[in-house]
XYZ file of C-alpha atoms in Angstrom:
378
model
C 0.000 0.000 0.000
C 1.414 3.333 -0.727
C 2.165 6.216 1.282
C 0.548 9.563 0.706
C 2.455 11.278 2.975
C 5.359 14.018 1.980
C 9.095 13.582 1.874
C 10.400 14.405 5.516
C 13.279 16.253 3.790
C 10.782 18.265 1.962
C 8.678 18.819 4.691
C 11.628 20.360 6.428
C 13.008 22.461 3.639
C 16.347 20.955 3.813
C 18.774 18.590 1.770
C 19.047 14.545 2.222
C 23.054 15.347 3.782
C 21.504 17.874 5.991
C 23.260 18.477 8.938
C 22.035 18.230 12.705
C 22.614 21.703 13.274
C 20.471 22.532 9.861
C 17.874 19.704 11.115
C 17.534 21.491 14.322
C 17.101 25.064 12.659
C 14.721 24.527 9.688
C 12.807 22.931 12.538
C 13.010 25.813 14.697
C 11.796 28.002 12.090
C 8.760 26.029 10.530
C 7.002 24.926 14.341
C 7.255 28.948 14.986
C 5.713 29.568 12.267
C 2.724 27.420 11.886
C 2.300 26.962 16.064
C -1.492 27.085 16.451
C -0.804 29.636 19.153
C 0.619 32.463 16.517
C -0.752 30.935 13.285
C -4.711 30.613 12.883
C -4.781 29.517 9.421
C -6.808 26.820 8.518
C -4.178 24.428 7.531
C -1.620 25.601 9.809
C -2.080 23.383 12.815
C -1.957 20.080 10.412
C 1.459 21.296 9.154
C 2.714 22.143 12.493
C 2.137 18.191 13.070
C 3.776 17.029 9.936
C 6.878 19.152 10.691
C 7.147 18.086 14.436
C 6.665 14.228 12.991
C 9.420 15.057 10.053
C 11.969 16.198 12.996
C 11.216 13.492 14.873
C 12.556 10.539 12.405
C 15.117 12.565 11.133
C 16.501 13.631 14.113
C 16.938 10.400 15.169
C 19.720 8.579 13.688
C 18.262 4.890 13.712
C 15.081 6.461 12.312
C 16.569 8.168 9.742
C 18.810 5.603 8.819
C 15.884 3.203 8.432
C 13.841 6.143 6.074
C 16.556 6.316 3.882
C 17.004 3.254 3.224
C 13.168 2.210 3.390
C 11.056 5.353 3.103
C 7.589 5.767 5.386
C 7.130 2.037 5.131
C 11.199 1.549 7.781
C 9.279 4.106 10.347
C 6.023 2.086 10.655
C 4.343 4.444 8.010
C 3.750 2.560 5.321
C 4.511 -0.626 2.919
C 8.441 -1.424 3.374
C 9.995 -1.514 0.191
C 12.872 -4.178 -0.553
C 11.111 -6.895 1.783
C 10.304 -9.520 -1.511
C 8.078 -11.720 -0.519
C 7.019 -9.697 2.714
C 6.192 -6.595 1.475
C 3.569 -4.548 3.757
C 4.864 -5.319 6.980
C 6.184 -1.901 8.229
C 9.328 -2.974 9.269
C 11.557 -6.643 9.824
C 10.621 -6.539 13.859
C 6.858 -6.836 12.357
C 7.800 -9.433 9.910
C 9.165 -11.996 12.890
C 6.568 -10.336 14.988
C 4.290 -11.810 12.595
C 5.783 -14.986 12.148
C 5.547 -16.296 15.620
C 2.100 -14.521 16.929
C 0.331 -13.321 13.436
C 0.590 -16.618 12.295
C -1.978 -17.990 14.698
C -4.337 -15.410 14.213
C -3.793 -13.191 17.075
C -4.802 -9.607 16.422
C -3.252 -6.559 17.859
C -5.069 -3.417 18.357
C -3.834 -0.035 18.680
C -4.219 1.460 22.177
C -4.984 4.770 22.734
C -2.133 7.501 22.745
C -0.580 9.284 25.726
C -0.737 12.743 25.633
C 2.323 15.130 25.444
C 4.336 15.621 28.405
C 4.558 19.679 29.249
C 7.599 21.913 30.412
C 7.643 25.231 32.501
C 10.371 27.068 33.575
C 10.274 28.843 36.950
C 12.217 31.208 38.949
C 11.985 31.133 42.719
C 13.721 32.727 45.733
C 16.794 31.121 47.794
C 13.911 30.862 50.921
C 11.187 29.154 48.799
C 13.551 26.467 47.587
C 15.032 25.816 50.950
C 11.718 25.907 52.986
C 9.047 24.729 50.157
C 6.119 26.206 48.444
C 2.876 26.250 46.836
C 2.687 28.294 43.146
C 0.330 28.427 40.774
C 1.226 28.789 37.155
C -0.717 29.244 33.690
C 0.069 27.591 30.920
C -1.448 26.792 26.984
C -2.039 23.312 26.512
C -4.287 21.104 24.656
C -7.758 20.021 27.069
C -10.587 17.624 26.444
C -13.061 19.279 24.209
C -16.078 20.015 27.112
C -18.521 20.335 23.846
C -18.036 16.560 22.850
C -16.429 15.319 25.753
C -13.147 14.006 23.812
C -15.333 12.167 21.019
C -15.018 14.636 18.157
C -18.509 14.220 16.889
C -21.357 16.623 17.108
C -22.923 16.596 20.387
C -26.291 15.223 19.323
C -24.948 12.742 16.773
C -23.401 9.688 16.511
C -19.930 7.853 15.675
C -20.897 4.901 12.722
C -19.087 1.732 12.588
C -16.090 1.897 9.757
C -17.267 0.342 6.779
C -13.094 -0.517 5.907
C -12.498 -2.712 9.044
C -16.017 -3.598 10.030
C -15.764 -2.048 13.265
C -12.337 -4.164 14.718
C -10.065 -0.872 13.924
C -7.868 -3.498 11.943
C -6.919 -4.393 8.199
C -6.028 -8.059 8.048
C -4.148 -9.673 4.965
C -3.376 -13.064 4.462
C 0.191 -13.409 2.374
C 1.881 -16.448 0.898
C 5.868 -16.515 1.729
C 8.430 -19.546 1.406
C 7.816 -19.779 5.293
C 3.971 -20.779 4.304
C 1.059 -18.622 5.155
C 1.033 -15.266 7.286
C -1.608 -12.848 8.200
C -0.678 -9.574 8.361
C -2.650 -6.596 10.760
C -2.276 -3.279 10.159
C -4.453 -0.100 11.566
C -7.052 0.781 9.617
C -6.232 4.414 7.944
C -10.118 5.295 7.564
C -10.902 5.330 11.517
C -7.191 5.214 12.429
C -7.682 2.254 14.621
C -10.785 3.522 16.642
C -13.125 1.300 14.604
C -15.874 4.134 14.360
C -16.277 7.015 12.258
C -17.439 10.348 13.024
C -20.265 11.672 10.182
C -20.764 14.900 11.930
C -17.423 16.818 13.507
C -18.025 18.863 16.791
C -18.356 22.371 15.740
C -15.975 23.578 19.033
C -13.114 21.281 18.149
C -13.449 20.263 14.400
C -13.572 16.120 15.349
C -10.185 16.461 17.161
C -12.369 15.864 20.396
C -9.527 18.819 22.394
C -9.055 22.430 22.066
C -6.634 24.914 22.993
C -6.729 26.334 26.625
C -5.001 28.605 29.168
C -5.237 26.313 32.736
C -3.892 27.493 36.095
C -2.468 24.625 37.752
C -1.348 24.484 41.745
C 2.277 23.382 41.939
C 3.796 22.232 45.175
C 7.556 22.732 45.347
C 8.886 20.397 48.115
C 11.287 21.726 50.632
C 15.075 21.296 49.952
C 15.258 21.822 45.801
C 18.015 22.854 43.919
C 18.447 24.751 40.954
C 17.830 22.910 37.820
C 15.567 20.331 39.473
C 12.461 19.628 37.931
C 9.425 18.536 39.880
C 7.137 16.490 38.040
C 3.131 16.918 38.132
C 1.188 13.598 37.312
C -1.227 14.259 34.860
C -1.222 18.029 34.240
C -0.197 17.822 30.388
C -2.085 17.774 27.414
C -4.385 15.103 26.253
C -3.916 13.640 22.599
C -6.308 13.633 19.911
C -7.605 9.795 20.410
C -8.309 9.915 24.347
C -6.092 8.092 26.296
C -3.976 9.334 29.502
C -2.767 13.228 29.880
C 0.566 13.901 29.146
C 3.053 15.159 32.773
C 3.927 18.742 33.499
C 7.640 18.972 34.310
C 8.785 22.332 36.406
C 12.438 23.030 35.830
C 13.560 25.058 38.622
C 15.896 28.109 38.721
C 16.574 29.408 41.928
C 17.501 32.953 42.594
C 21.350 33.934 44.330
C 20.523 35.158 47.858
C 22.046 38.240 49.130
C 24.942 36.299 51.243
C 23.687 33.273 51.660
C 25.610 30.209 49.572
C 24.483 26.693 49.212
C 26.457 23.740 48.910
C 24.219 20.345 48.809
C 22.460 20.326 51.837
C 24.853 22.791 53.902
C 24.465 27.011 53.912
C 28.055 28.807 53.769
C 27.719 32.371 55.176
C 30.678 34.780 55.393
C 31.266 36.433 58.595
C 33.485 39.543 58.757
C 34.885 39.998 62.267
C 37.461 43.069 63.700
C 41.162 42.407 63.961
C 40.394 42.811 67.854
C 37.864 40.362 68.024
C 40.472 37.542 65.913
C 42.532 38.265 68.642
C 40.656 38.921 72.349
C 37.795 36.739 70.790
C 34.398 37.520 71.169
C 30.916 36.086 71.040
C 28.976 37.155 67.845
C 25.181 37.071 66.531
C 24.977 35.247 63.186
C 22.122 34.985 61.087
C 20.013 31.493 59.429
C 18.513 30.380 57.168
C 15.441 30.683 59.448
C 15.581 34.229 59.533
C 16.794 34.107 63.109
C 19.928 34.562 64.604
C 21.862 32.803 66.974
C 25.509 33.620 69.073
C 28.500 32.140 68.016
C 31.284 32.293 70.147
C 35.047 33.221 68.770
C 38.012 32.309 70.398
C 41.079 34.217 71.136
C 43.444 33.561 68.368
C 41.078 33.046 65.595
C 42.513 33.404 62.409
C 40.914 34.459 58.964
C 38.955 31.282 56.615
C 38.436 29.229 59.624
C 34.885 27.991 59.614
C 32.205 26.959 62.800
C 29.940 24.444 62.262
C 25.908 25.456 62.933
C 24.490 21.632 63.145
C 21.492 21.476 61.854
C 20.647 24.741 60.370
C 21.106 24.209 56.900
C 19.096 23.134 54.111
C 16.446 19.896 54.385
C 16.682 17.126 52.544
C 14.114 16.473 49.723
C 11.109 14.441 50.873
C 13.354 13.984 54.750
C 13.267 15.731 57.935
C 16.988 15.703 58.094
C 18.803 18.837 57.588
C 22.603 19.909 56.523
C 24.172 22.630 58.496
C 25.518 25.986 58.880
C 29.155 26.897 58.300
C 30.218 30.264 59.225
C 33.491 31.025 57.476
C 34.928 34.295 59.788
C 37.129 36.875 57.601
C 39.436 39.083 59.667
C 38.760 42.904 58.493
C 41.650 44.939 57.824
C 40.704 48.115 59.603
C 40.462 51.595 57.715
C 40.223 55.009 58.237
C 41.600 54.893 61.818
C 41.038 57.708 64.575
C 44.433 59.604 66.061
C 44.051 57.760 69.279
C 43.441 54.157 67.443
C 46.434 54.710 65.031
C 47.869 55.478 68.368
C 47.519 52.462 70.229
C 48.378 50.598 67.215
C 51.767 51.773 66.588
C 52.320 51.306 70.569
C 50.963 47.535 69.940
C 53.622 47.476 66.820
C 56.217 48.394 68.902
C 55.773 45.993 71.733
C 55.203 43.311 69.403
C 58.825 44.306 67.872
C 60.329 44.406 71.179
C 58.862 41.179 71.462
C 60.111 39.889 68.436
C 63.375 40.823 69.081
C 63.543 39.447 72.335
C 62.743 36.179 70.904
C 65.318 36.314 68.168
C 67.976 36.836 71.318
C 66.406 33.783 72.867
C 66.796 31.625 69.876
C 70.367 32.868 69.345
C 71.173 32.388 72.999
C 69.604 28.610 72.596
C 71.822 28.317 69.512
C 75.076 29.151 70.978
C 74.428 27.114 74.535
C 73.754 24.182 72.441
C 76.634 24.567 70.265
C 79.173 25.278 73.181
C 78.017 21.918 74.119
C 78.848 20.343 71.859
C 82.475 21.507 71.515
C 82.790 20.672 74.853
């Protein structure tokens, strides 16, 4: 049986050694400009379909391969060419397929089609991805038609039985090969597998039992998510054109920088600048969370610059756990500026006792030194 459908390369606009790269773009180009959302043509909507179905196959190099060499008929469109004796089966997996199970009569019906799965990009703060939270989005997507309920006929009216399969959605051939007799099931093309007709097409949706709508949906971030994580909502896609299950929603995530708050896995790294005075006396600080509290972190004597204290428990939870990282608070030692007469003061007075002291200890390594070495001469 032949194929009446177009060339995928001419569907596409583009050369048999096309590229990836030119693939990707004349595909680009062509689903912008015949999306049902910008282009209300009448027309425009089945050609958006054709050129998503072209890119498909052709972007795939096993499929494309296989149309190459086979046409329609190697992507389970058509009659495969080149077969001999086993011409019509749509490709050589339906050939054994048909060998082992057609042969006995068995018939295989096509089941009705997921819908397509939906993506939506969101943006949310540092706090809602730590803590959690509830947003509700809109989006354009493809809804059962609430005229015909998803049937595509007329409310009023009636689907008929298909005159070309009888009502069993199926074509069935009997073919003689060298292995002996085979019967060969294919869907019918009149009632695309459905087995019923529609006579009169619902006015709202024009038969395709869906139409286009903007839905708010409720998304529930859970606490703990990262940037680039997509949280998945069960049934919140579109429906396809035969029925069948709706299609997922998939939020990808991007999470906003927080002021000076940094995230590493499950742990919150916050910078805290402390006085040269308090590196050295020590001190006891207040240091804010995550929580948007504080809480006192004591600094001992001595401290020096880059070394980090461990908040336990204060960080950020993990997904779907009531377990939490922690805090580390990484202190940096301020070089002070723009000093007063009496603080330059007391600082030169520090730099000369610490001199003295210096020296003094030079003196006492020499000393050391020499005793040692008189020792040893001894």
């Amino acid at each position: 049986m032949a194929s009446n459908k177009r060339d995928y390369y001419e569907v596409l606009g583009v050369s048999r050694s096309a590229s990836e790269d030119e693939l990707k773009k004349a595909f680009r180009r062509l689903a912008k400009q015949y999306h049902p959302d910008a282009n209300k043509e009448q027309g425009a909507e089945a050609r958006f379909i054709e050129v998503n179905e072209a890119y498909e196959v052709l972007s795939d190099p096993q499929k494309r391969a296989a149309y190459d060499r086979y046409g329609h008929a190697g992507v389970g469109n058509g009659s495969a060419a080149g077969f001999g004796d086993f011409a019509g089966f749509s490709s050589i997996n339906d050939l054994f397929e048909t060998f082992f199970a057609g042969a006995t009569g068995t018939q295989r019906r096509s089941g009705t089609q997921r819908g397509a799965d939906l993506r939506y990009d969101l943006t949310i703060t540092f706090e809602e991805a730590v803590f959690g939270c509830q947003k509700e989005i809109e989006l354009p997507r493809w809804e059962t038609c609430p005229s015909c309920k998803g049937n595509g006929a007329q409310p009023g009216t009636s689907t008929t039985r298909c005159s070309s399969c009888q009502g069993t959605g199926e074509i069935r051939r009997v073919q003689q090969s060298i292995f002996g007799q085979f019967v060969n099931v294919t869907m019918c093309e009149r009632c695309h597998g459905e087995g019923r007709v529609i006579t009169t097409p619902c006015e709202k949706c024009r038969g395709q039992g869906r139409v286009r709508n903007n839905r708010r949906v409720v998304v529930n971030i859970p606490a703990g998510v990262d940037d680039g994580i997509n949280v998945r909502v069960t049934g919140e896609g579109e429906v396809s054109s035969r029925g069948g299950t709706p299609g997922n929603l998939y939020v990808i995530l991007t999470v906003k920088q927080h002021p000076f708050f940094k995230r590493s896995g499950n742990d919150i790294l916050y910078e805290m600048p402390i006085s040269f005075t308090q590196a050295a006396l020590g001190d006891e600080v207040e240091v804010p969370t995550v929580d948007g509290k504080t809480t006192m972190l004591k600094i001992p004597a001595g401290t020096q610059s880059n070394r980090s204290f461990r908040l336990k428990g204060m960080g950020v939870p993990v997904v779907h756990s009531s377990a939490r990282g922690d805090e580390h608070v990484i202190v940096k030692v301020v070089t002070p500026t723009n000093l007063t007469s009496e603080q330059k003061r007391l600082l030169e007075e520090f730099a000369r006792l610490e001199r003295e002291q210096a020296e003094q200890n030079d003196k006492n390594i020499f000393r050391n030194l020499f005793e040692k070495t008189k020792d040893v001469f001894q």
